JSON list of C-alpha atoms in Angstrom, two decimals:
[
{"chain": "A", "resi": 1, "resn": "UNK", "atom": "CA", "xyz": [0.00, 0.00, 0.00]},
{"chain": "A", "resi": 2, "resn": "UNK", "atom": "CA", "xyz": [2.64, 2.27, 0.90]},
{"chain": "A", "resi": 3, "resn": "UNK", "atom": "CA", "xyz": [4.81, 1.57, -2.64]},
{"chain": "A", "resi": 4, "resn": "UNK", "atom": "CA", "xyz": [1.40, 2.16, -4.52]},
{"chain": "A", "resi": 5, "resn": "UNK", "atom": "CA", "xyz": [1.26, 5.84, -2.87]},
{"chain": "A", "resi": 6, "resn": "UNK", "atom": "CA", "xyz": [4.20, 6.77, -3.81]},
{"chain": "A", "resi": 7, "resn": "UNK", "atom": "CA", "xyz": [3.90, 6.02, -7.21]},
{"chain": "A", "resi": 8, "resn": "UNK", "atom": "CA", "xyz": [0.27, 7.21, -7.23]},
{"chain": "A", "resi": 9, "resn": "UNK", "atom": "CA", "xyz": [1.15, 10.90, -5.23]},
{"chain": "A", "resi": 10, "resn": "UNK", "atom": "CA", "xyz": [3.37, 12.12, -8.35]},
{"chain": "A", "resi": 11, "resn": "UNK", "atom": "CA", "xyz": [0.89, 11.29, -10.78]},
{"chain": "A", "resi": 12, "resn": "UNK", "atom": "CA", "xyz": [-2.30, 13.12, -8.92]},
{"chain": "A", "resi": 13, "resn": "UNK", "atom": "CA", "xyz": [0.02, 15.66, -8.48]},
{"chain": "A", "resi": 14, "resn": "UNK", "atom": "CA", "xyz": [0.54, 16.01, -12.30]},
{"chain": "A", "resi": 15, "resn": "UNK", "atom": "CA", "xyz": [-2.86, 15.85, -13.23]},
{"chain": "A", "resi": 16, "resn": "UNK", "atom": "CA", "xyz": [-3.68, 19.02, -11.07]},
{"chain": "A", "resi": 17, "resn": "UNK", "atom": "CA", "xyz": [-0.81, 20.79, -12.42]},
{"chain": "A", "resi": 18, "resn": "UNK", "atom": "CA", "xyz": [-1.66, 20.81, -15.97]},
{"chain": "A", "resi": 19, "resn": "UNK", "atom": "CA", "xyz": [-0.99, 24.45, -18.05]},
{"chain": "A", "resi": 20, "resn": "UNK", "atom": "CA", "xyz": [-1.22, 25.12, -21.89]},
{"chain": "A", "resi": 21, "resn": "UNK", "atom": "CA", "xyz": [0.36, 27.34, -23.58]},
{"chain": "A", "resi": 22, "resn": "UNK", "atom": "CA", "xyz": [-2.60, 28.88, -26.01]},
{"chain": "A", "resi": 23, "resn": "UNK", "atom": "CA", "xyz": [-5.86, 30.64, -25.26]},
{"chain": "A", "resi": 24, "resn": "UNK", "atom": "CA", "xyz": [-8.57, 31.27, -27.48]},
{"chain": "A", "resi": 25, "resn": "UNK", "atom": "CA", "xyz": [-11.55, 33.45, -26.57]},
{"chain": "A", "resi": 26, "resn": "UNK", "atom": "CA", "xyz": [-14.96, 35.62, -28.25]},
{"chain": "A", "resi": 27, "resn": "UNK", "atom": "CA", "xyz": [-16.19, 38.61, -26.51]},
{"chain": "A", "resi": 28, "resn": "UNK", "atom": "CA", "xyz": [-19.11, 40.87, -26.63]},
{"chain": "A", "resi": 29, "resn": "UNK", "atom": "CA", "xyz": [-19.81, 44.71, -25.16]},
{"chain": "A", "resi": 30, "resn": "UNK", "atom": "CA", "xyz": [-20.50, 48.04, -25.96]},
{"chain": "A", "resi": 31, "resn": "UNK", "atom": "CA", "xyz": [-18.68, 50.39, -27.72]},
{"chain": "A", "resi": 32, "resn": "UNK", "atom": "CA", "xyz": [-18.65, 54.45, -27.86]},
{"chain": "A", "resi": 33, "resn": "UNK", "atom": "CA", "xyz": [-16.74, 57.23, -29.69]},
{"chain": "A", "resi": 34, "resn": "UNK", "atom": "CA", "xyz": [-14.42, 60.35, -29.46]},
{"chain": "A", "resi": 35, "resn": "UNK", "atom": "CA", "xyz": [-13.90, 62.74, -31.68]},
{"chain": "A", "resi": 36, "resn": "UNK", "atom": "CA", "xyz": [-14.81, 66.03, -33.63]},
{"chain": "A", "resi": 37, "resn": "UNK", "atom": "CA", "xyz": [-18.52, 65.44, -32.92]},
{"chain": "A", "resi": 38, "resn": "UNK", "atom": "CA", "xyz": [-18.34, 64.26, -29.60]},
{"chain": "A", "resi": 39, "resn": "UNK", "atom": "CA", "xyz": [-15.36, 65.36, -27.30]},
{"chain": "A", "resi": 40, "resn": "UNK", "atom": "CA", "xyz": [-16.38, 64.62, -23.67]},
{"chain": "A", "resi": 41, "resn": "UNK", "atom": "CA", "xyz": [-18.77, 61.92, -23.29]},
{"chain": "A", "resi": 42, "resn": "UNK", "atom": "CA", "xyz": [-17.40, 57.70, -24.03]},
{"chain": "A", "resi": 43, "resn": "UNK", "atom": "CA", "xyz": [-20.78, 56.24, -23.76]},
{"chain": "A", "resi": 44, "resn": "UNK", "atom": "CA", "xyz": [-22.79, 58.98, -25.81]},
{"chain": "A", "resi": 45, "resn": "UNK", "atom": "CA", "xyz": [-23.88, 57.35, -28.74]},
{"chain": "A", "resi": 46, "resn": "UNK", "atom": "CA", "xyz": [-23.36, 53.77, -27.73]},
{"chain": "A", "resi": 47, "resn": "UNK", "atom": "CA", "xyz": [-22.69, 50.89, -30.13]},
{"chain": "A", "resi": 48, "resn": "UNK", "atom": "CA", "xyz": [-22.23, 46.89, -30.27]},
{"chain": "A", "resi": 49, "resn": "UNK", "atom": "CA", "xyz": [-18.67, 45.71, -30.33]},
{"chain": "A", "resi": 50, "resn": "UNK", "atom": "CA", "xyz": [-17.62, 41.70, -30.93]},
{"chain": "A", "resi": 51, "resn": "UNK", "atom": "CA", "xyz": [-14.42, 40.47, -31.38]},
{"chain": "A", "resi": 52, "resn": "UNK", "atom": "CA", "xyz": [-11.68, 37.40, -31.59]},
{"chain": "A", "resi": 53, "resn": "UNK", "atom": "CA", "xyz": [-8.74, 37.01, -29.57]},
{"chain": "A", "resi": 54, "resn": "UNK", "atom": "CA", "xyz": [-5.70, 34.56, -29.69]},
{"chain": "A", "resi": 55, "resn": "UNK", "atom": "CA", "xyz": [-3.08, 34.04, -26.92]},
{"chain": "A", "resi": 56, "resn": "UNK", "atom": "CA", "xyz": [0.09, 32.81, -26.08]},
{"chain": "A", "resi": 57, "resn": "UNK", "atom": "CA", "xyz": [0.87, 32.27, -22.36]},
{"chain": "A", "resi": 58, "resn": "UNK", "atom": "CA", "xyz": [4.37, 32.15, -22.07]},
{"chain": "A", "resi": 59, "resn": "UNK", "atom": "CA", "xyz": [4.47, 32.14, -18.22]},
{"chain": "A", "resi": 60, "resn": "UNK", "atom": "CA", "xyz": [1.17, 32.58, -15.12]},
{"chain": "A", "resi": 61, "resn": "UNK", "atom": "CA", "xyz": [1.96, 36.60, -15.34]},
{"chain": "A", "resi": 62, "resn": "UNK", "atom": "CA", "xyz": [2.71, 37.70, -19.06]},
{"chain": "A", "resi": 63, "resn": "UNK", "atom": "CA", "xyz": [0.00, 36.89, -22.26]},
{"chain": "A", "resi": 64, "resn": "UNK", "atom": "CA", "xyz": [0.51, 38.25, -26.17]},
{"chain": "A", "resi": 65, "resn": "UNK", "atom": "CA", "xyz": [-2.59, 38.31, -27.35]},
{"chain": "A", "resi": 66, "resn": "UNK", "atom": "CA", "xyz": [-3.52, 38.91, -31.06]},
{"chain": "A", "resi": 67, "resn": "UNK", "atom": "CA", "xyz": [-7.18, 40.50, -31.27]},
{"chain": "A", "resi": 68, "resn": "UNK", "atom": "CA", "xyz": [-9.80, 41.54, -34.37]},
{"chain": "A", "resi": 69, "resn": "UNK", "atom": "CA", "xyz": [-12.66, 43.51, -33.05]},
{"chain": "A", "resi": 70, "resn": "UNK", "atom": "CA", "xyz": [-15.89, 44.87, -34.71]},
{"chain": "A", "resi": 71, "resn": "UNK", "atom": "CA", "xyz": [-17.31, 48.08, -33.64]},
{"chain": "A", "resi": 72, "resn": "UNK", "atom": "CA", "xyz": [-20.68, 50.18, -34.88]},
{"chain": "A", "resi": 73, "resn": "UNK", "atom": "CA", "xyz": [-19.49, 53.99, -34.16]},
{"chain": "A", "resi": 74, "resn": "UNK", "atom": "CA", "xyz": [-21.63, 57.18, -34.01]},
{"chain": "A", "resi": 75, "resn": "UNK", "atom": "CA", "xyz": [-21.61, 60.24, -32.86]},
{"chain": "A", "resi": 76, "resn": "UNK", "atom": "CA", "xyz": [-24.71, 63.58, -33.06]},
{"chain": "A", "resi": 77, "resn": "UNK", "atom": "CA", "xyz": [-23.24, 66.91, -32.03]},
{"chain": "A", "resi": 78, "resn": "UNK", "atom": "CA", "xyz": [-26.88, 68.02, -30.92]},
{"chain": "A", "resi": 79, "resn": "UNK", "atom": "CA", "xyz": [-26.73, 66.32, -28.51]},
{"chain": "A", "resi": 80, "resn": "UNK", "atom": "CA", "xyz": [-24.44, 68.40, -26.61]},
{"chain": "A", "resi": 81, "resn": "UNK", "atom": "CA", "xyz": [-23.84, 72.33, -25.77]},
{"chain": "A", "resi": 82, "resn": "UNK", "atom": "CA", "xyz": [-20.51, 72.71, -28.10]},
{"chain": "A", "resi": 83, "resn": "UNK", "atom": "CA", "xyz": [-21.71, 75.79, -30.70]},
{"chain": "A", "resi": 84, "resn": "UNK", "atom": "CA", "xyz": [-19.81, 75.39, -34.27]},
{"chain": "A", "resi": 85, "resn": "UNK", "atom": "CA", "xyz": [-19.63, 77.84, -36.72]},
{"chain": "A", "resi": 86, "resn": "UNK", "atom": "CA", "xyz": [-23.16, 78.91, -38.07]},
{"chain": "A", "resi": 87, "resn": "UNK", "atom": "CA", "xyz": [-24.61, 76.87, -35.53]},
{"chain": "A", "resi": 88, "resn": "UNK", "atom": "CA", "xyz": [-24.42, 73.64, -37.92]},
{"chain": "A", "resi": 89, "resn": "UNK", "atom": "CA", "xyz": [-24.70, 69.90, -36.45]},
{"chain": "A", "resi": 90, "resn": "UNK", "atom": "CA", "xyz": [-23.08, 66.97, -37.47]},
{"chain": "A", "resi": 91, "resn": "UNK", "atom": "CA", "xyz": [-23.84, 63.36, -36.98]},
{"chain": "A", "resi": 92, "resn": "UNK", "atom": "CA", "xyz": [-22.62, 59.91, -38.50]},
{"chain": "A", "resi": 93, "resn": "UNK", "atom": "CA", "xyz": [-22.41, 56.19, -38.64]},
{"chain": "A", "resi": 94, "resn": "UNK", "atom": "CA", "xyz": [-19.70, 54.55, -39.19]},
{"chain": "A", "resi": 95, "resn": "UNK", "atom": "CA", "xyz": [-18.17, 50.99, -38.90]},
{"chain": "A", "resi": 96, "resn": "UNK", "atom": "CA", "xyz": [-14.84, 49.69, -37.84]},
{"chain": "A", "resi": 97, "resn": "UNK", "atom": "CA", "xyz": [-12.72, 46.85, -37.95]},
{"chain": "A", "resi": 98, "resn": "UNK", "atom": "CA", "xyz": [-9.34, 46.17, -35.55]},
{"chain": "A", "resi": 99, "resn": "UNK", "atom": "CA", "xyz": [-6.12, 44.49, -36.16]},
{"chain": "A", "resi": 100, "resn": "UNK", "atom": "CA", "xyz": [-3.92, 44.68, -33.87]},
{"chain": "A", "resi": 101, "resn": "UNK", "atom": "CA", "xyz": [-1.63, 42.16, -30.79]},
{"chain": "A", "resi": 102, "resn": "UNK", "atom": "CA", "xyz": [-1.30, 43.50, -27.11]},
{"chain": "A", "resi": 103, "resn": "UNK", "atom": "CA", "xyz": [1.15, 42.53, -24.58]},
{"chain": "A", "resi": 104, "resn": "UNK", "atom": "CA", "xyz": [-0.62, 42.03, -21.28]},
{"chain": "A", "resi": 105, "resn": "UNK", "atom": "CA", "xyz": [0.65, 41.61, -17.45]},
{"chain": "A", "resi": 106, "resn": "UNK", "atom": "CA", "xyz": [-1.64, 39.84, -14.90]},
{"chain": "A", "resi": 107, "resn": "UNK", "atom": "CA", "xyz": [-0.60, 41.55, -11.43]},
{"chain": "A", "resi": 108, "resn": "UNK", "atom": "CA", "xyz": [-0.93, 38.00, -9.77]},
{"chain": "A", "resi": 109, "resn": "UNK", "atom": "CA", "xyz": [0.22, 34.61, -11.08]},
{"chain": "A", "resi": 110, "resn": "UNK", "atom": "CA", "xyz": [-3.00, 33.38, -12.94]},
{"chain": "A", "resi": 111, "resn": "UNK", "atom": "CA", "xyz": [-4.24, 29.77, -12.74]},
{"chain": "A", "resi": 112, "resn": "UNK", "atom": "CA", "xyz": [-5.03, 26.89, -11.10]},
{"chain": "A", "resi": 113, "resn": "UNK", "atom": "CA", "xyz": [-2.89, 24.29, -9.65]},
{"chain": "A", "resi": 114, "resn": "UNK", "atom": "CA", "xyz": [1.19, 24.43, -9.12]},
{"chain": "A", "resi": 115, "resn": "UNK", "atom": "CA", "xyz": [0.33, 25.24, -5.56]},
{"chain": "A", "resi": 116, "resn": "UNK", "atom": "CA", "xyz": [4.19, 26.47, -5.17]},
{"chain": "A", "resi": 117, "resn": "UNK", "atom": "CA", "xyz": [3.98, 29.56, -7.04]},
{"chain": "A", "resi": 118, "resn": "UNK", "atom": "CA", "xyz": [0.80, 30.58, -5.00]},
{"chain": "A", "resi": 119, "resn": "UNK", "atom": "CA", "xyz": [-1.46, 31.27, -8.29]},
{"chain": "A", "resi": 120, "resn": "UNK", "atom": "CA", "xyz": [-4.78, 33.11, -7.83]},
{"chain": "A", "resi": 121, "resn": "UNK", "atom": "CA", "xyz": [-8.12, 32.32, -9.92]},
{"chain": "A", "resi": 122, "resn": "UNK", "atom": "CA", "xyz": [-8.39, 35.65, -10.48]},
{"chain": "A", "resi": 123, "resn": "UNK", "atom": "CA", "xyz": [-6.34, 39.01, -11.45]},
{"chain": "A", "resi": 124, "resn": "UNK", "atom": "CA", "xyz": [-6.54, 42.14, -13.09]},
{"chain": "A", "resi": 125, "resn": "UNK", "atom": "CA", "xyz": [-4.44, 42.89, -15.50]},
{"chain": "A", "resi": 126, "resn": "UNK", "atom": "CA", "xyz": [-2.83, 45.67, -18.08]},
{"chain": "A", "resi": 127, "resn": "UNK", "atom": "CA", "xyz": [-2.42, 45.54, -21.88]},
{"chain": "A", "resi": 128, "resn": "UNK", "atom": "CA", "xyz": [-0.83, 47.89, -24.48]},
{"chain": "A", "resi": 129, "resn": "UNK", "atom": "CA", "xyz": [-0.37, 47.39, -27.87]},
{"chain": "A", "resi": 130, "resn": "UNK", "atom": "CA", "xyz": [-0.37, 48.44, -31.58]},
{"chain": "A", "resi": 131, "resn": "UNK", "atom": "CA", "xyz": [-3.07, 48.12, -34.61]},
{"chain": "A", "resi": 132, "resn": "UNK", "atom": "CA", "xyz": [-4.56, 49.35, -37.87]},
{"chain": "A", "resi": 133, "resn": "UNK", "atom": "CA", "xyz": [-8.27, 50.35, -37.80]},
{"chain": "A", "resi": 134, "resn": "UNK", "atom": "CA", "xyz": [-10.17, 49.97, -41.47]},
{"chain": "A", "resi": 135, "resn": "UNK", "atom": "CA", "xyz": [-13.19, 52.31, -41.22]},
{"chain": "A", "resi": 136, "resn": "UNK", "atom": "CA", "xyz": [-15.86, 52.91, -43.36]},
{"chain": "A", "resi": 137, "resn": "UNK", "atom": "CA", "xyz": [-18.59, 55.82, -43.20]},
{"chain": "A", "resi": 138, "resn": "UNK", "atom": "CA", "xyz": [-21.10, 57.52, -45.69]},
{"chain": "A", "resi": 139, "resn": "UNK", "atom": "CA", "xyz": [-18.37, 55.96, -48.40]},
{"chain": "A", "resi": 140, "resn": "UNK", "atom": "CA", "xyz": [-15.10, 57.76, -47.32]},
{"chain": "A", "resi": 141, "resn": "UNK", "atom": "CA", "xyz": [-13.69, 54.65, -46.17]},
{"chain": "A", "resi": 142, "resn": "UNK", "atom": "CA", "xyz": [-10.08, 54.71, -44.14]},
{"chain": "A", "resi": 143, "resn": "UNK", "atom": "CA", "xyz": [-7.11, 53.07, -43.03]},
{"chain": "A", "resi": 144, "resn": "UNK", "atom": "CA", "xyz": [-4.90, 54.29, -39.65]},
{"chain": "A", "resi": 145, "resn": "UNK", "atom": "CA", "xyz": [-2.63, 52.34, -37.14]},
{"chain": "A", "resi": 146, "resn": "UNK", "atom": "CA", "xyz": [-3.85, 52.46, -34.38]},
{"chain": "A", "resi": 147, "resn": "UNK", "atom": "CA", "xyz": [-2.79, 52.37, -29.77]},
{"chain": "A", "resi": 148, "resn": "UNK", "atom": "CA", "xyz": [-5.09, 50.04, -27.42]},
{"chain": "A", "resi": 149, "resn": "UNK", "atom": "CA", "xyz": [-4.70, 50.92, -23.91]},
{"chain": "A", "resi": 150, "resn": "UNK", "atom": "CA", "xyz": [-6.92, 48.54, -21.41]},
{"chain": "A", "resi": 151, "resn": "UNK", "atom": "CA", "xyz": [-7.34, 47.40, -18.11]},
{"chain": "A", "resi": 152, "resn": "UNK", "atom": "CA", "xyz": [-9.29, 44.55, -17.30]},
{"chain": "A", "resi": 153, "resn": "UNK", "atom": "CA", "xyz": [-9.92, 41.12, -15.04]},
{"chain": "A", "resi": 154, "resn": "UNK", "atom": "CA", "xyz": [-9.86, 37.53, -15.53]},
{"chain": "A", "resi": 155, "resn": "UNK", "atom": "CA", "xyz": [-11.63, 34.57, -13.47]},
{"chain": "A", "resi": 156, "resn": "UNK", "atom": "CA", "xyz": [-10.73, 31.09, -14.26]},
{"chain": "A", "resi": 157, "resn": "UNK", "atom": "CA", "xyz": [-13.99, 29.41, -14.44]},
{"chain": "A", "resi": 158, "resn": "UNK", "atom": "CA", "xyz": [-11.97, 25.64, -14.78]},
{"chain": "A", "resi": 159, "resn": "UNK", "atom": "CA", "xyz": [-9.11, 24.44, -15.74]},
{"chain": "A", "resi": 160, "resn": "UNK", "atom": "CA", "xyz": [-9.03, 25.50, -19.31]},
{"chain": "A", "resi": 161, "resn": "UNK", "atom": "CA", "xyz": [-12.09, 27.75, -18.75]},
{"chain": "A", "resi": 162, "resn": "UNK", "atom": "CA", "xyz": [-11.85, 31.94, -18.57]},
{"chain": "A", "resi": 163, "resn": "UNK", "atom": "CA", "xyz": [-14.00, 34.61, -18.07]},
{"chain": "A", "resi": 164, "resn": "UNK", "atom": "CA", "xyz": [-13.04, 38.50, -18.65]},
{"chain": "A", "resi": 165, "resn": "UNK", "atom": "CA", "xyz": [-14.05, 41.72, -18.21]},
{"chain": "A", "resi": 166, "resn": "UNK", "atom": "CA", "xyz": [-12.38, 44.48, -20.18]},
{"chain": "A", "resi": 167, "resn": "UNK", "atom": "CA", "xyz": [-12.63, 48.55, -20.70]},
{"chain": "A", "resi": 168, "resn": "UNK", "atom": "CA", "xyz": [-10.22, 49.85, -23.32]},
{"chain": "A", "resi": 169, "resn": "UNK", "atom": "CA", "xyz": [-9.34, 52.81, -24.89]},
{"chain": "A", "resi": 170, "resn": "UNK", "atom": "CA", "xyz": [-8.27, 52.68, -28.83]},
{"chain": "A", "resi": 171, "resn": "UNK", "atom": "CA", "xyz": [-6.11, 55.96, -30.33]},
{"chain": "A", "resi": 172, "resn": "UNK", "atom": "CA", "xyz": [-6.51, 56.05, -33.62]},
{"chain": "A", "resi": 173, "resn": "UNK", "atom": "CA", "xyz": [-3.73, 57.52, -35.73]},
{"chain": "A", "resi": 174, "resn": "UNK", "atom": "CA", "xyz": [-6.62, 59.38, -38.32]},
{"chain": "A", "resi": 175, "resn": "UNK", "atom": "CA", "xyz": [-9.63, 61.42, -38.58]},
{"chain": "A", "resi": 176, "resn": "UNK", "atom": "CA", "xyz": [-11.67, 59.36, -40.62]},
{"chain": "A", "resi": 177, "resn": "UNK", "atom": "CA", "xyz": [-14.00, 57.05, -38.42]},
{"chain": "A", "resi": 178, "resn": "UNK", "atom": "CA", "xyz": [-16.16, 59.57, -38.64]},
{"chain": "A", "resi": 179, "resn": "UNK", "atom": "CA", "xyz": [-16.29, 60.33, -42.21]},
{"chain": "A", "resi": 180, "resn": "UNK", "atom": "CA", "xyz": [-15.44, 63.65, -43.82]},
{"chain": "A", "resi": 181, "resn": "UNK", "atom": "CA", "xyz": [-15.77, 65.49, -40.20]},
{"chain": "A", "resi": 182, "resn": "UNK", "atom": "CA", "xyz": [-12.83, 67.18, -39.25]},
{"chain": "A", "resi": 183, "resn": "UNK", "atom": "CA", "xyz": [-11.35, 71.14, -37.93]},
{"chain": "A", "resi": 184, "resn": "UNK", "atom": "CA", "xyz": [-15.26, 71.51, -37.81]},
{"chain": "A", "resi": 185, "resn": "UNK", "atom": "CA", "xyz": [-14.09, 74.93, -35.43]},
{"chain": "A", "resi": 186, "resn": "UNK", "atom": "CA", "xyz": [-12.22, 75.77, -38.86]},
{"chain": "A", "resi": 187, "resn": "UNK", "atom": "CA", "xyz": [-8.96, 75.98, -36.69]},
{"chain": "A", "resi": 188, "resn": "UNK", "atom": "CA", "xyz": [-6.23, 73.92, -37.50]},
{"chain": "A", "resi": 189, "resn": "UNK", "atom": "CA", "xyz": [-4.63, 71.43, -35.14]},
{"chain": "A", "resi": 190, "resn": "UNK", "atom": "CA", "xyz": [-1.58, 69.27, -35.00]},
{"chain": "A", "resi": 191, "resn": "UNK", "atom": "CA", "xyz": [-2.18, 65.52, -36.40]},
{"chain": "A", "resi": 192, "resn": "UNK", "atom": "CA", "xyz": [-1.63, 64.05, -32.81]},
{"chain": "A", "resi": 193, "resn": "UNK", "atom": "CA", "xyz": [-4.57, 66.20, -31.42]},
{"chain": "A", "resi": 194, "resn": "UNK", "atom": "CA", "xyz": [-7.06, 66.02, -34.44]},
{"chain": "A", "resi": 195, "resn": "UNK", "atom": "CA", "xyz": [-8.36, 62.02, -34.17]},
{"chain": "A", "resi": 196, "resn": "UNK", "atom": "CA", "xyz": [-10.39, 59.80, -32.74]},
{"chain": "A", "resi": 197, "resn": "UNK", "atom": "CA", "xyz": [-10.74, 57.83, -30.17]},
{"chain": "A", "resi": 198, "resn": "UNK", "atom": "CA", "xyz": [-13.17, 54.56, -29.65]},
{"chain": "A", "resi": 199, "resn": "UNK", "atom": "CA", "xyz": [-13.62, 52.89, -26.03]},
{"chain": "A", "resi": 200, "resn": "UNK", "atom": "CA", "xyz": [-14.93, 49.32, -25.46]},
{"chain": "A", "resi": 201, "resn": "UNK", "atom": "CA", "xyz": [-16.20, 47.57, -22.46]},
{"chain": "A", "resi": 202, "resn": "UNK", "atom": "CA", "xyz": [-16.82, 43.63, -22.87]},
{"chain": "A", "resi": 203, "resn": "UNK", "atom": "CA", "xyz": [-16.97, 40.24, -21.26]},
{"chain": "A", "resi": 204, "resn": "UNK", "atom": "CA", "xyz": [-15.18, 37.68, -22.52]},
{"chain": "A", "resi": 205, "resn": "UNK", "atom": "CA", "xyz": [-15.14, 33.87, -22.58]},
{"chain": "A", "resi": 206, "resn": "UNK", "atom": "CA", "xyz": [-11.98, 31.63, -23.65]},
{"chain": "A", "resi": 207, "resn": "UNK", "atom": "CA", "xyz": [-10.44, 28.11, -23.70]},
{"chain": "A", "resi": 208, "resn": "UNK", "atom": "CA", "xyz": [-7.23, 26.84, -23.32]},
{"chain": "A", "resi": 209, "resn": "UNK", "atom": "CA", "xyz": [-5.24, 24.36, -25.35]},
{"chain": "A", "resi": 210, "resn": "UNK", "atom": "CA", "xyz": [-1.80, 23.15, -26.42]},
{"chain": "A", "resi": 211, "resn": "UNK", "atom": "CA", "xyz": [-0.68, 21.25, -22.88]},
{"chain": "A", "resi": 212, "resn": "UNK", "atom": "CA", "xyz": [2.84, 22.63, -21.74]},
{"chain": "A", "resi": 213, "resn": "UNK", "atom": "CA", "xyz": [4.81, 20.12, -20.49]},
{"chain": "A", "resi": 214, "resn": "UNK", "atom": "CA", "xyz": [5.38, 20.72, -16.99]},
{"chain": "A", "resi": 215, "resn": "UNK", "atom": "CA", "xyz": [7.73, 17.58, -15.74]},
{"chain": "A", "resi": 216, "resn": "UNK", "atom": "CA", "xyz": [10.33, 17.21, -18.57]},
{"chain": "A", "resi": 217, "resn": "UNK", "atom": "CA", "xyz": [12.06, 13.24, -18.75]},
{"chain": "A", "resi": 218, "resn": "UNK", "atom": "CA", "xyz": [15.26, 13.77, -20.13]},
{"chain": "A", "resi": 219, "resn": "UNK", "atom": "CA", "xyz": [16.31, 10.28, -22.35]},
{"chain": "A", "resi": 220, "resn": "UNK", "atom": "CA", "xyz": [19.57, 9.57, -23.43]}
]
């Protein structure tokens, strides 16, 4: 009995200590816009956002994580007190689809199991990274790189199981998610000033896969 737990202890312990090194998740939420029509408010005009994401988990703190994301934009400028010139308003609809890979850092080991390196089933987390956003609105359609900033939290539902929340902020390098609208004060600003801005806030779902081998048998 004794010689059959110590063979047995190793292997249990194994089985709970099982990590993989990919993660692939869908998420849903709402999205909002900043910009020459709207300067002030995220959640003005909201819209539906979807998206894709891909990780690799190179360690229980650190993720890359490639992402495509769909938003629905708009924006109505009477909707607020800014006056423009001849006391015109603007409004659009627009559509835009994200490209882009993060880097993100949990702030606590993330996971389940390996009981030695005191990992949590849940953490917040940072991510920054670069994109391209393809717009299209009223025609004029547009092509920028783009900067997602977000902050977010995970939950591991099981082993291979995940469940996010997420707000992010999206700089886009352009002025064209909204269409034609830009300088609609007829003063001229720098590039880095004049352009837009999206924001996102979604829950997310993913699964794990690719098993990382944790006890390595070296043969000669």
């Amino acid at each position: 009995m004794t010689v059959f737990a110590l063979v047995a202890m190793p292997i249990k312990a194994s089985a709970q200590e099982e990590t993989y090194k990919f993660d692939l998740g869908v998420q849903l939420g709402m999205d909002g816009y900043l910009g020459d029509v709207n300067e002030s408010s995220i959640f003005a005009n909201p819209g539906l956002s979807a998206g894709l994401s891909f990780r690799y988990l190179p360690d229980v703190r650190w993720a890359i994580r490639g992402v495509f994301n769909y938003f629905s934009l708009s924006g109505d400028s009477s909707k607020y007190d800014n006056v423009f010139p001849a006391g015109q308003t603007y409004s659009f609809n627009s559509k835009a689809y994200d490209l882009g890979a993060r880097v993100e850092f949990n702030f606590f080991g993330y996971g389940i199991g390996e009981t030695y390196k005191h990992l949590r089933r849940w953490s917040p987390y940072l991510a920054l990274g670069l994109g391209f956003t393809y717009s299209t609105c009223d025609g004029i359609n547009a092509f920028a790189p783009n900067i997602p900033m977000a902050i977010g939290v995970k939950y591991k539902l099981k082993e291979r199981w995940n469940l996010g929340v997420e707000f992010s902020m999206t700089k886009v390098f352009g002025d064209k998610v909204d269409g034609e609208l830009s300088d609609l004060y007829m003063i001229e600003s720098s590039f880095l000033k004049n352009t837009d801005w999206y924001s996102n806030i979604s829950v997310s779902i993913s699964y794990e896969f690719g098993k990382r081998c944790v006890t390595c048998h070296y043969v000669d």
